[in-house]
Amino acid sequence: MTQALQTPTTPQDFITKTITSDGQEIRLHNKAAFDGMRAAGRLASQTLDYITPFVEEGVSTEKLDQLCHDFTIKHNATPAPLNYRGYPKSICTSVNHVVCHGIPSPTKILKKGDILNVDVTVILNGFYGDTSRMFKIGKVSNLASKLIDVTYDSLMRAIDLVKPGATLGDIGHAIQIYAESQGFSIVKEFCGHGLGLVFHDAPEVVHFGTPGTGVVLEEGMFFTIEPMINAGKPGTKTLSDGWTAVTRDKTLSAQFEHSLGVTATGVEIFTRS
Ligand code: MF3
Ligand code: CO
Ligand code: CO
């Protein structure tokens, strides 16, 4: 059997144009790119679905990393974090006061009352699907539960605003006013990002802001929204491993993340469960 001759794809096959908004050069993507992101986003989300029954008391974050790694490979994809800027693992696992970029470890064993963010990014046919969710280990405190709910709702309120003509300031503002109205604080040092055929691209998507300011959204923009919300003060620091970001005051932190595309009339969430 001979194979049909295929012309290799290039980035230009997926990008309609690059625009400048608020000083950032942002790629706009075509329908084929939406198809690619839909598949990558679905696989990232399915990876989180797959590990859900394994996330329980007594399991190590290393085990969750192995499960995600093997699931990703089995589906003809690559775990994007592995070896990314020297990152040693396939996912990020951020427990309790860890804000983001927690490194899976055989000695980090989940215990009752912990809250955990698992952040999965897969590369499928060149496209990056990036999503994270919170998990509760057994019964958690009322404060932890409320923090998780408020963080999720802040993300969904922001996504509801995504459409051509809205601004990233509108998005950040929606997250900030909601989380702060509930007595929580917004992490400022880490933000969402453009993605598509690259992991971290323009625009920078901060989780605070002023309505009507910043990048104006256009059809074909792809980016993540990934608010990190702290129960206490907003300050963070990075541990000596160079990755693990924690709250300075050791209070709990939560995060959810979706990858999405701006459509002609609104938004498509690529990583919806
Ligand atoms: N998935 C993370 C994000 O949301 C990035 C992780 S990079 C790593 O952007 F190297 F820490 F894995
Ligand atoms: Co991200
Ligand atoms: Co992520």
PDB file of C-alpha atoms and ligand atoms in Angstrom:
ATOM      1  CA  MET A   1       0.000   0.000   0.000  1.00  0.00           C
ATOM      2  CA  THR A   2       1.250   3.449  -0.786  1.00  0.00           C
ATOM      3  CA  GLN A   3       0.370   6.353   1.409  1.00  0.00           C
ATOM      4  CA  ALA A   4      -1.274   9.460   0.028  1.00  0.00           C
ATOM      5  CA  LEU A   5       1.299  12.215  -0.302  1.00  0.00           C
ATOM      6  CA  GLN A   6       0.822  14.725   2.449  1.00  0.00           C
ATOM      7  CA  THR A   7       2.205  18.215   2.541  1.00  0.00           C
ATOM      8  CA  PRO A   8       3.552  18.972   6.032  1.00  0.00           C
ATOM      9  CA  THR A   9       1.583  21.705   7.755  1.00  0.00           C
ATOM     10  CA  THR A  10       3.273  24.934   8.776  1.00  0.00           C
ATOM     11  CA  PRO A  11       2.132  27.503  11.349  1.00  0.00           C
ATOM     12  CA  GLN A  12       0.998  29.698   8.490  1.00  0.00           C
ATOM     13  CA  ASP A  13      -1.654  27.101   7.629  1.00  0.00           C
ATOM     14  CA  PHE A  14      -3.443  27.971  10.885  1.00  0.00           C
ATOM     15  CA  ILE A  15      -2.948  31.700  11.323  1.00  0.00           C
ATOM     16  CA  THR A  16      -5.017  34.243   9.421  1.00  0.00           C
ATOM     17  CA  LYS A  17      -3.070  37.279  10.592  1.00  0.00           C
ATOM     18  CA  THR A  18      -1.185  38.843  13.462  1.00  0.00           C
ATOM     19  CA  ILE A  19      -2.656  41.965  15.006  1.00  0.00           C
ATOM     20  CA  THR A  20      -1.267  44.422  17.517  1.00  0.00           C
ATOM     21  CA  SER A  21      -3.498  45.356  20.436  1.00  0.00           C
ATOM     22  CA  ASP A  22      -2.381  47.155  23.602  1.00  0.00           C
ATOM     23  CA  GLY A  23       1.206  46.779  22.388  1.00  0.00           C
ATOM     24  CA  GLN A  24       1.029  42.994  22.083  1.00  0.00           C
ATOM     25  CA  GLU A  25       1.375  41.059  18.807  1.00  0.00           C
ATOM     26  CA  ILE A  26      -1.403  38.507  18.841  1.00  0.00           C
ATOM     27  CA  ARG A  27      -2.068  35.712  16.351  1.00  0.00           C
ATOM     28  CA  LEU A  28      -5.564  35.136  14.993  1.00  0.00           C
ATOM     29  CA  HIS A  29      -6.387  31.527  14.075  1.00  0.00           C
ATOM     30  CA  ASN A  30      -8.499  29.905  11.373  1.00  0.00           C
ATOM     31  CA  LYS A  31     -11.065  27.121  11.470  1.00  0.00           C
ATOM     32  CA  ALA A  32      -8.439  24.358  11.106  1.00  0.00           C
ATOM     33  CA  ALA A  33      -6.724  25.717  14.222  1.00  0.00           C
ATOM     34  CA  PHE A  34     -10.026  25.616  16.127  1.00  0.00           C
ATOM     35  CA  ASP A  35     -10.276  21.943  15.124  1.00  0.00           C
ATOM     36  CA  GLY A  36      -6.737  21.310  16.384  1.00  0.00           C
ATOM     37  CA  MET A  37      -7.388  23.074  19.696  1.00  0.00           C
ATOM     38  CA  ARG A  38     -10.686  21.278  20.173  1.00  0.00           C
ATOM     39  CA  ALA A  39      -8.885  17.925  19.973  1.00  0.00           C
ATOM     40  CA  ALA A  40      -5.964  18.987  22.192  1.00  0.00           C
ATOM     41  CA  GLY A  41      -8.272  20.618  24.731  1.00  0.00           C
ATOM     42  CA  ARG A  42     -10.500  17.577  24.865  1.00  0.00           C
ATOM     43  CA  LEU A  43      -7.527  15.288  25.529  1.00  0.00           C
ATOM     44  CA  ALA A  44      -6.229  17.560  28.333  1.00  0.00           C
ATOM     45  CA  SER A  45      -9.676  17.565  29.933  1.00  0.00           C
ATOM     46  CA  GLN A  46     -10.020  13.798  29.506  1.00  0.00           C
ATOM     47  CA  THR A  47      -6.658  13.360  31.241  1.00  0.00           C
ATOM     48  CA  LEU A  48      -8.067  15.118  34.309  1.00  0.00           C
ATOM     49  CA  ASP A  49     -11.233  13.003  34.105  1.00  0.00           C
ATOM     50  CA  TYR A  50      -9.059   9.883  33.904  1.00  0.00           C
ATOM     51  CA  ILE A  51      -7.053  10.604  37.057  1.00  0.00           C
ATOM     52  CA  THR A  52     -10.030  11.725  39.149  1.00  0.00           C
ATOM     53  CA  PRO A  53     -10.697   8.311  40.754  1.00  0.00           C
ATOM     54  CA  PHE A  54      -6.997   8.006  41.663  1.00  0.00           C
ATOM     55  CA  VAL A  55      -6.898  11.337  43.507  1.00  0.00           C
ATOM     56  CA  GLU A  56      -7.409  10.164  47.084  1.00  0.00           C
ATOM     57  CA  GLU A  57      -5.820   9.899  50.491  1.00  0.00           C
ATOM     58  CA  GLY A  58      -2.493   8.027  50.413  1.00  0.00           C
ATOM     59  CA  VAL A  59      -1.632   8.566  46.759  1.00  0.00           C
ATOM     60  CA  SER A  60       1.580  10.393  45.871  1.00  0.00           C
ATOM     61  CA  THR A  61       1.640  13.284  43.444  1.00  0.00           C
ATOM     62  CA  GLU A  62       4.342  11.317  41.591  1.00  0.00           C
ATOM     63  CA  LYS A  63       1.783   8.557  40.926  1.00  0.00           C
ATOM     64  CA  LEU A  64      -0.632  11.116  39.448  1.00  0.00           C
ATOM     65  CA  ASP A  65       2.200  12.374  37.254  1.00  0.00           C
ATOM     66  CA  GLN A  66       2.916   8.871  35.955  1.00  0.00           C
ATOM     67  CA  LEU A  67      -0.762   8.221  35.255  1.00  0.00           C
ATOM     68  CA  CYS A  68      -1.115  11.474  33.309  1.00  0.00           C
ATOM     69  CA  HIS A  69       2.140  10.890  31.439  1.00  0.00           C
ATOM     70  CA  ASP A  70       1.130   7.400  30.316  1.00  0.00           C
ATOM     71  CA  PHE A  71      -2.427   8.445  29.404  1.00  0.00           C
ATOM     72  CA  THR A  72      -1.099  11.310  27.283  1.00  0.00           C
ATOM     73  CA  ILE A  73       1.444   9.139  25.441  1.00  0.00           C
ATOM     74  CA  LYS A  74      -1.174   6.447  24.861  1.00  0.00           C
ATOM     75  CA  HIS A  75      -3.279   9.052  23.051  1.00  0.00           C
ATOM     76  CA  ASN A  76      -0.458  10.009  20.680  1.00  0.00           C
ATOM     77  CA  ALA A  77       0.250  13.253  22.496  1.00  0.00           C
ATOM     78  CA  THR A  78       3.138  14.713  24.508  1.00  0.00           C
ATOM     79  CA  PRO A  79       3.056  16.163  28.048  1.00  0.00           C
ATOM     80  CA  ALA A  80       4.084  19.779  27.412  1.00  0.00           C
ATOM     81  CA  PRO A  81       5.640  20.543  30.834  1.00  0.00           C
ATOM     82  CA  LEU A  82       8.182  17.671  30.620  1.00  0.00           C
ATOM     83  CA  ASN A  83      11.589  19.299  30.032  1.00  0.00           C
ATOM     84  CA  TYR A  84       9.913  22.657  29.382  1.00  0.00           C
ATOM     85  CA  ARG A  85      12.532  25.181  30.552  1.00  0.00           C
ATOM     86  CA  GLY A  86      14.011  22.377  32.635  1.00  0.00           C
ATOM     87  CA  TYR A  87      10.747  21.401  34.335  1.00  0.00           C
ATOM     88  CA  PRO A  88      11.229  17.767  35.433  1.00  0.00           C
ATOM     89  CA  LYS A  89       7.695  16.311  35.331  1.00  0.00           C
ATOM     90  CA  SER A  90       4.641  15.946  33.073  1.00  0.00           C
ATOM     91  CA  ILE A  91       2.076  17.833  35.178  1.00  0.00           C
ATOM     92  CA  CYS A  92       1.989  20.371  37.996  1.00  0.00           C
ATOM     93  CA  THR A  93       0.505  19.319  41.355  1.00  0.00           C
ATOM     94  CA  SER A  94      -0.072  22.195  43.760  1.00  0.00           C
ATOM     95  CA  VAL A  95      -1.252  21.253  47.259  1.00  0.00           C
ATOM     96  CA  ASN A  96      -2.801  23.618  49.860  1.00  0.00           C
ATOM     97  CA  HIS A  97      -0.636  26.770  50.093  1.00  0.00           C
ATOM     98  CA  VAL A  98       1.162  25.966  46.827  1.00  0.00           C
ATOM     99  CA  VAL A  99      -0.114  28.500  44.308  1.00  0.00           C
ATOM    100  CA  CYS A 100       1.122  26.845  41.111  1.00  0.00           C
ATOM    101  CA  HIS A 101       3.951  24.817  39.505  1.00  0.00           C
ATOM    102  CA  GLY A 102       4.194  22.291  42.347  1.00  0.00           C
ATOM    103  CA  ILE A 103       6.482  19.449  41.229  1.00  0.00           C
ATOM    104  CA  PRO A 104       5.121  15.910  41.627  1.00  0.00           C
ATOM    105  CA  SER A 105       7.134  13.887  44.119  1.00  0.00           C
ATOM    106  CA  PRO A 106       7.060  10.331  45.511  1.00  0.00           C
ATOM    107  CA  THR A 107       7.241  11.768  49.030  1.00  0.00           C
ATOM    108  CA  LYS A 108       4.282  14.136  48.625  1.00  0.00           C
ATOM    109  CA  ILE A 109       1.428  11.913  49.819  1.00  0.00           C
ATOM    110  CA  LEU A 110      -2.097  13.326  49.748  1.00  0.00           C
ATOM    111  CA  LYS A 111      -3.877  13.384  53.081  1.00  0.00           C
ATOM    112  CA  LYS A 112      -7.439  14.024  54.263  1.00  0.00           C
ATOM    113  CA  GLY A 113      -8.375  17.687  54.138  1.00  0.00           C
ATOM    114  CA  ASP A 114      -5.849  18.605  51.432  1.00  0.00           C
ATOM    115  CA  ILE A 115      -6.835  20.601  48.376  1.00  0.00           C
ATOM    116  CA  LEU A 116      -4.918  19.957  45.183  1.00  0.00           C
ATOM    117  CA  ASN A 117      -4.645  21.594  41.779  1.00  0.00           C
ATOM    118  CA  VAL A 118      -3.623  19.354  38.903  1.00  0.00           C
ATOM    119  CA  ASP A 119      -2.511  21.290  35.821  1.00  0.00           C
ATOM    120  CA  VAL A 120      -2.277  19.285  32.594  1.00  0.00           C
ATOM    121  CA  THR A 121      -0.960  20.506  29.252  1.00  0.00           C
ATOM    122  CA  VAL A 122      -0.796  18.156  26.273  1.00  0.00           C
ATOM    123  CA  ILE A 123       0.562  18.712  22.780  1.00  0.00           C
ATOM    124  CA  LEU A 124      -1.584  16.932  20.196  1.00  0.00           C
ATOM    125  CA  ASN A 125      -0.758  17.325  16.502  1.00  0.00           C
ATOM    126  CA  GLY A 126       1.181  20.450  17.428  1.00  0.00           C
ATOM    127  CA  PHE A 127      -1.615  22.116  19.409  1.00  0.00           C
ATOM    128  CA  TYR A 128      -1.447  22.830  23.146  1.00  0.00           C
ATOM    129  CA  GLY A 129      -4.404  22.002  25.398  1.00  0.00           C
ATOM    130  CA  ASP A 130      -3.894  23.508  28.877  1.00  0.00           C
ATOM    131  CA  THR A 131      -6.332  23.048  31.771  1.00  0.00           C
ATOM    132  CA  SER A 132      -6.357  22.643  35.530  1.00  0.00           C
ATOM    133  CA  ARG A 133      -8.850  21.728  38.220  1.00  0.00           C
ATOM    134  CA  MET A 134      -9.048  21.522  41.992  1.00  0.00           C
ATOM    135  CA  PHE A 135      -9.515  18.250  43.864  1.00  0.00           C
ATOM    136  CA  LYS A 136     -10.550  17.744  47.496  1.00  0.00           C
ATOM    137  CA  ILE A 137      -9.057  14.889  49.523  1.00  0.00           C
ATOM    138  CA  GLY A 138     -11.845  13.628  51.767  1.00  0.00           C
ATOM    139  CA  LYS A 139     -13.684  16.292  53.703  1.00  0.00           C
ATOM    140  CA  VAL A 140     -12.026  19.697  53.533  1.00  0.00           C
ATOM    141  CA  SER A 141     -12.597  22.821  55.637  1.00  0.00           C
ATOM    142  CA  ASN A 142     -15.466  25.195  54.874  1.00  0.00           C
ATOM    143  CA  LEU A 143     -12.891  27.821  53.989  1.00  0.00           C
ATOM    144  CA  ALA A 144     -11.170  25.502  51.503  1.00  0.00           C
ATOM    145  CA  SER A 145     -14.501  24.584  49.940  1.00  0.00           C
ATOM    146  CA  LYS A 146     -15.549  28.208  49.589  1.00  0.00           C
ATOM    147  CA  LEU A 147     -12.151  29.148  48.115  1.00  0.00           C
ATOM    148  CA  ILE A 148     -12.495  26.420  45.481  1.00  0.00           C
ATOM    149  CA  ASP A 149     -16.066  27.458  44.601  1.00  0.00           C
ATOM    150  CA  VAL A 150     -15.204  31.148  44.363  1.00  0.00           C
ATOM    151  CA  THR A 151     -12.154  30.423  42.199  1.00  0.00           C
ATOM    152  CA  TYR A 152     -14.196  28.294  39.804  1.00  0.00           C
ATOM    153  CA  ASP A 153     -17.010  30.836  39.652  1.00  0.00           C
ATOM    154  CA  SER A 154     -14.547  33.671  39.025  1.00  0.00           C
ATOM    155  CA  LEU A 155     -13.170  31.781  36.013  1.00  0.00           C
ATOM    156  CA  MET A 156     -16.637  31.064  34.620  1.00  0.00           C
ATOM    157  CA  ARG A 157     -17.802  34.671  35.132  1.00  0.00           C
ATOM    158  CA  ALA A 158     -14.766  35.811  33.173  1.00  0.00           C
ATOM    159  CA  ILE A 159     -15.331  33.303  30.372  1.00  0.00           C
ATOM    160  CA  ASP A 160     -18.936  34.520  30.069  1.00  0.00           C
ATOM    161  CA  LEU A 161     -17.606  37.926  29.013  1.00  0.00           C
ATOM    162  CA  VAL A 162     -15.379  36.650  26.199  1.00  0.00           C
ATOM    163  CA  LYS A 163     -16.497  37.840  22.767  1.00  0.00           C
ATOM    164  CA  PRO A 164     -15.181  40.108  20.024  1.00  0.00           C
ATOM    165  CA  GLY A 165     -14.997  43.703  21.262  1.00  0.00           C
ATOM    166  CA  ALA A 166     -14.645  42.829  24.962  1.00  0.00           C
ATOM    167  CA  THR A 167     -11.273  43.596  26.542  1.00  0.00           C
ATOM    168  CA  LEU A 168      -8.854  41.674  28.725  1.00  0.00           C
ATOM    169  CA  GLY A 169      -9.459  44.409  31.320  1.00  0.00           C
ATOM    170  CA  ASP A 170     -13.119  43.347  31.422  1.00  0.00           C
ATOM    171  CA  ILE A 171     -11.985  39.751  32.016  1.00  0.00           C
ATOM    172  CA  GLY A 172      -9.505  40.573  34.773  1.00  0.00           C
ATOM    173  CA  HIS A 173     -11.953  42.919  36.464  1.00  0.00           C
ATOM    174  CA  ALA A 174     -14.704  40.277  36.607  1.00  0.00           C
ATOM    175  CA  ILE A 175     -12.346  37.869  38.397  1.00  0.00           C
ATOM    176  CA  GLN A 176     -10.967  40.481  40.753  1.00  0.00           C
ATOM    177  CA  ILE A 177     -14.224  42.031  41.938  1.00  0.00           C
ATOM    178  CA  TYR A 178     -15.870  38.681  42.499  1.00  0.00           C
ATOM    179  CA  ALA A 179     -12.960  37.077  44.395  1.00  0.00           C
ATOM    180  CA  GLU A 180     -12.295  40.183  46.476  1.00  0.00           C
ATOM    181  CA  SER A 181     -16.005  40.602  47.288  1.00  0.00           C
ATOM    182  CA  GLN A 182     -15.815  37.121  48.820  1.00  0.00           C
ATOM    183  CA  GLY A 183     -12.872  38.115  51.039  1.00  0.00           C
ATOM    184  CA  PHE A 184     -10.124  36.521  48.947  1.00  0.00           C
ATOM    185  CA  SER A 185      -7.146  37.951  47.055  1.00  0.00           C
ATOM    186  CA  ILE A 186      -5.809  37.663  43.508  1.00  0.00           C
ATOM    187  CA  VAL A 187      -2.312  36.434  42.708  1.00  0.00           C
ATOM    188  CA  LYS A 188      -0.651  39.048  40.500  1.00  0.00           C
ATOM    189  CA  GLU A 189       2.668  37.355  39.635  1.00  0.00           C
ATOM    190  CA  PHE A 190       1.240  34.637  37.356  1.00  0.00           C
ATOM    191  CA  CYS A 191      -1.186  35.063  34.501  1.00  0.00           C
ATOM    192  CA  GLY A 192      -3.005  33.335  31.677  1.00  0.00           C
ATOM    193  CA  HIS A 193      -1.482  33.351  28.221  1.00  0.00           C
ATOM    194  CA  GLY A 194      -2.037  33.020  24.543  1.00  0.00           C
ATOM    195  CA  LEU A 195      -1.499  29.504  23.198  1.00  0.00           C
ATOM    196  CA  GLY A 196      -2.126  27.417  20.101  1.00  0.00           C
ATOM    197  CA  LEU A 197       0.911  26.038  18.321  1.00  0.00           C
ATOM    198  CA  VAL A 198       3.020  27.373  21.219  1.00  0.00           C
ATOM    199  CA  PHE A 199       2.691  26.926  24.981  1.00  0.00           C
ATOM    200  CA  HIS A 200       3.021  30.506  26.173  1.00  0.00           C
ATOM    201  CA  ASP A 201       2.265  33.258  23.704  1.00  0.00           C
ATOM    202  CA  ALA A 202       0.787  36.765  23.683  1.00  0.00           C
ATOM    203  CA  PRO A 203      -1.558  38.009  25.033  1.00  0.00           C
ATOM    204  CA  GLU A 204      -0.757  38.107  28.715  1.00  0.00           C
ATOM    205  CA  VAL A 205      -4.040  37.507  30.568  1.00  0.00           C
ATOM    206  CA  VAL A 206      -3.902  39.010  34.055  1.00  0.00           C
ATOM    207  CA  HIS A 207      -6.604  38.212  36.572  1.00  0.00           C
ATOM    208  CA  PHE A 208      -7.297  41.777  37.709  1.00  0.00           C
ATOM    209  CA  GLY A 209      -7.963  44.961  35.817  1.00  0.00           C
ATOM    210  CA  THR A 210     -10.096  47.840  34.695  1.00  0.00           C
ATOM    211  CA  PRO A 211     -13.086  47.399  32.382  1.00  0.00           C
ATOM    212  CA  GLY A 212     -12.625  48.749  28.885  1.00  0.00           C
ATOM    213  CA  THR A 213      -8.819  48.662  29.020  1.00  0.00           C
ATOM    214  CA  GLY A 214      -6.185  46.363  27.543  1.00  0.00           C
ATOM    215  CA  VAL A 215      -6.242  44.044  24.557  1.00  0.00           C
ATOM    216  CA  VAL A 216      -9.465  44.156  22.528  1.00  0.00           C
ATOM    217  CA  LEU A 217     -10.635  40.603  21.774  1.00  0.00           C
ATOM    218  CA  GLU A 218     -11.043  39.439  18.180  1.00  0.00           C
ATOM    219  CA  GLU A 219     -12.318  36.280  16.556  1.00  0.00           C
ATOM    220  CA  GLY A 220      -9.530  33.696  16.302  1.00  0.00           C
ATOM    221  CA  MET A 221      -7.623  34.669  19.464  1.00  0.00           C
ATOM    222  CA  PHE A 222      -6.709  31.681  21.638  1.00  0.00           C
ATOM    223  CA  PHE A 223      -5.751  32.091  25.304  1.00  0.00           C
ATOM    224  CA  THR A 224      -6.070  30.626  28.773  1.00  0.00           C
ATOM    225  CA  ILE A 225      -7.735  32.137  31.804  1.00  0.00           C
ATOM    226  CA  GLU A 226      -6.294  30.614  34.973  1.00  0.00           C
ATOM    227  CA  PRO A 227      -6.984  32.640  38.114  1.00  0.00           C
ATOM    228  CA  MET A 228      -5.017  31.831  41.259  1.00  0.00           C
ATOM    229  CA  ILE A 229      -6.947  33.008  44.317  1.00  0.00           C
ATOM    230  CA  ASN A 230      -5.603  33.094  47.882  1.00  0.00           C
ATOM    231  CA  ALA A 231      -7.557  32.790  51.105  1.00  0.00           C
ATOM    232  CA  GLY A 232      -5.176  35.282  52.732  1.00  0.00           C
ATOM    233  CA  LYS A 233      -2.816  37.893  51.362  1.00  0.00           C
ATOM    234  CA  PRO A 234      -1.903  37.954  47.656  1.00  0.00           C
ATOM    235  CA  GLY A 235       1.889  37.691  48.015  1.00  0.00           C
ATOM    236  CA  THR A 236       3.779  34.665  46.697  1.00  0.00           C
ATOM    237  CA  LYS A 237       7.357  33.423  46.650  1.00  0.00           C
ATOM    238  CA  THR A 238       9.128  30.727  44.652  1.00  0.00           C
ATOM    239  CA  LEU A 239      10.913  27.957  46.544  1.00  0.00           C
ATOM    240  CA  SER A 240      14.576  26.997  45.990  1.00  0.00           C
ATOM    241  CA  ASP A 241      13.591  24.310  43.445  1.00  0.00           C
ATOM    242  CA  GLY A 242      13.010  27.256  41.096  1.00  0.00           C
ATOM    243  CA  TRP A 243       9.399  26.284  40.358  1.00  0.00           C
ATOM    244  CA  THR A 244       7.098  25.792  43.349  1.00  0.00           C
ATOM    245  CA  ALA A 245       5.222  29.030  44.047  1.00  0.00           C
ATOM    246  CA  VAL A 246       3.648  29.335  47.510  1.00  0.00           C
ATOM    247  CA  THR A 247       1.648  31.936  49.394  1.00  0.00           C
ATOM    248  CA  ARG A 248       3.973  34.003  51.588  1.00  0.00           C
ATOM    249  CA  ASP A 249       1.497  33.875  54.467  1.00  0.00           C
ATOM    250  CA  LYS A 250       1.012  30.079  54.033  1.00  0.00           C
ATOM    251  CA  THR A 251      -2.742  30.438  53.496  1.00  0.00           C
ATOM    252  CA  LEU A 252      -4.569  28.244  50.995  1.00  0.00           C
ATOM    253  CA  SER A 253      -4.558  28.982  47.278  1.00  0.00           C
ATOM    254  CA  ALA A 254      -6.812  27.620  44.518  1.00  0.00           C
ATOM    255  CA  GLN A 255      -6.766  27.705  40.703  1.00  0.00           C
ATOM    256  CA  PHE A 256      -8.821  26.587  37.726  1.00  0.00           C
ATOM    257  CA  GLU A 257      -7.775  26.930  34.084  1.00  0.00           C
ATOM    258  CA  HIS A 258      -9.459  26.655  30.718  1.00  0.00           C
ATOM    259  CA  SER A 259      -8.081  27.092  27.187  1.00  0.00           C
ATOM    260  CA  LEU A 260     -10.478  28.949  24.926  1.00  0.00           C
ATOM    261  CA  GLY A 261     -10.961  30.549  21.552  1.00  0.00           C
ATOM    262  CA  VAL A 262     -12.799  33.746  20.659  1.00  0.00           C
ATOM    263  CA  THR A 263     -15.515  32.978  18.095  1.00  0.00           C
ATOM    264  CA  ALA A 264     -17.518  35.362  15.896  1.00  0.00           C
ATOM    265  CA  THR A 265     -20.215  35.627  18.556  1.00  0.00           C
ATOM    266  CA  GLY A 266     -18.576  34.597  21.827  1.00  0.00           C
ATOM    267  CA  VAL A 267     -16.307  31.873  23.094  1.00  0.00           C
ATOM    268  CA  GLU A 268     -15.485  28.215  22.651  1.00  0.00           C
ATOM    269  CA  ILE A 269     -14.042  26.449  25.706  1.00  0.00           C
ATOM    270  CA  PHE A 270     -11.616  23.869  24.307  1.00  0.00           C
ATOM    271  CA  THR A 271     -11.026  22.154  27.656  1.00  0.00           C
ATOM    272  CA  ARG A 272     -14.610  21.777  28.885  1.00  0.00           C
ATOM    273  CA  SER A 273     -15.138  18.459  30.707  1.00  0.00           C
TER     274      SER A 273
HETATM  275  N1  MF3 B   1       0.385  24.579  32.645  1.00  0.00           N
HETATM  276  C1  MF3 B   1       1.017  25.746  33.204  1.00  0.00           C
HETATM  277  C2  MF3 B   1       0.237  26.932  32.672  1.00  0.00           C
HETATM  278  O1  MF3 B   1      -0.922  26.973  32.907  1.00  0.00           O
HETATM  279  C3  MF3 B   1       2.438  25.872  32.848  1.00  0.00           C
HETATM  280  C4  MF3 B   1       3.278  24.848  33.467  1.00  0.00           C
HETATM  281  S1  MF3 B   1       4.878  25.091  32.929  1.00  0.00           S
HETATM  282  C5  MF3 B   1       5.725  24.016  33.851  1.00  0.00           C
HETATM  283  O2  MF3 B   1       0.688  27.773  31.967  1.00  0.00           O
HETATM  284  F1  MF3 B   1       6.890  23.981  33.338  1.00  0.00           F
HETATM  285  F2  MF3 B   1       5.696  24.436  35.108  1.00  0.00           F
HETATM  286  F3  MF3 B   1       5.119  22.877  33.806  1.00  0.00           F
HETATM  287 CO    CO B   2      -1.742  27.942  31.235  1.00  0.00          CO
HETATM  288 CO    CO B   3      -1.843  25.081  32.882  1.00  0.00          CO
END
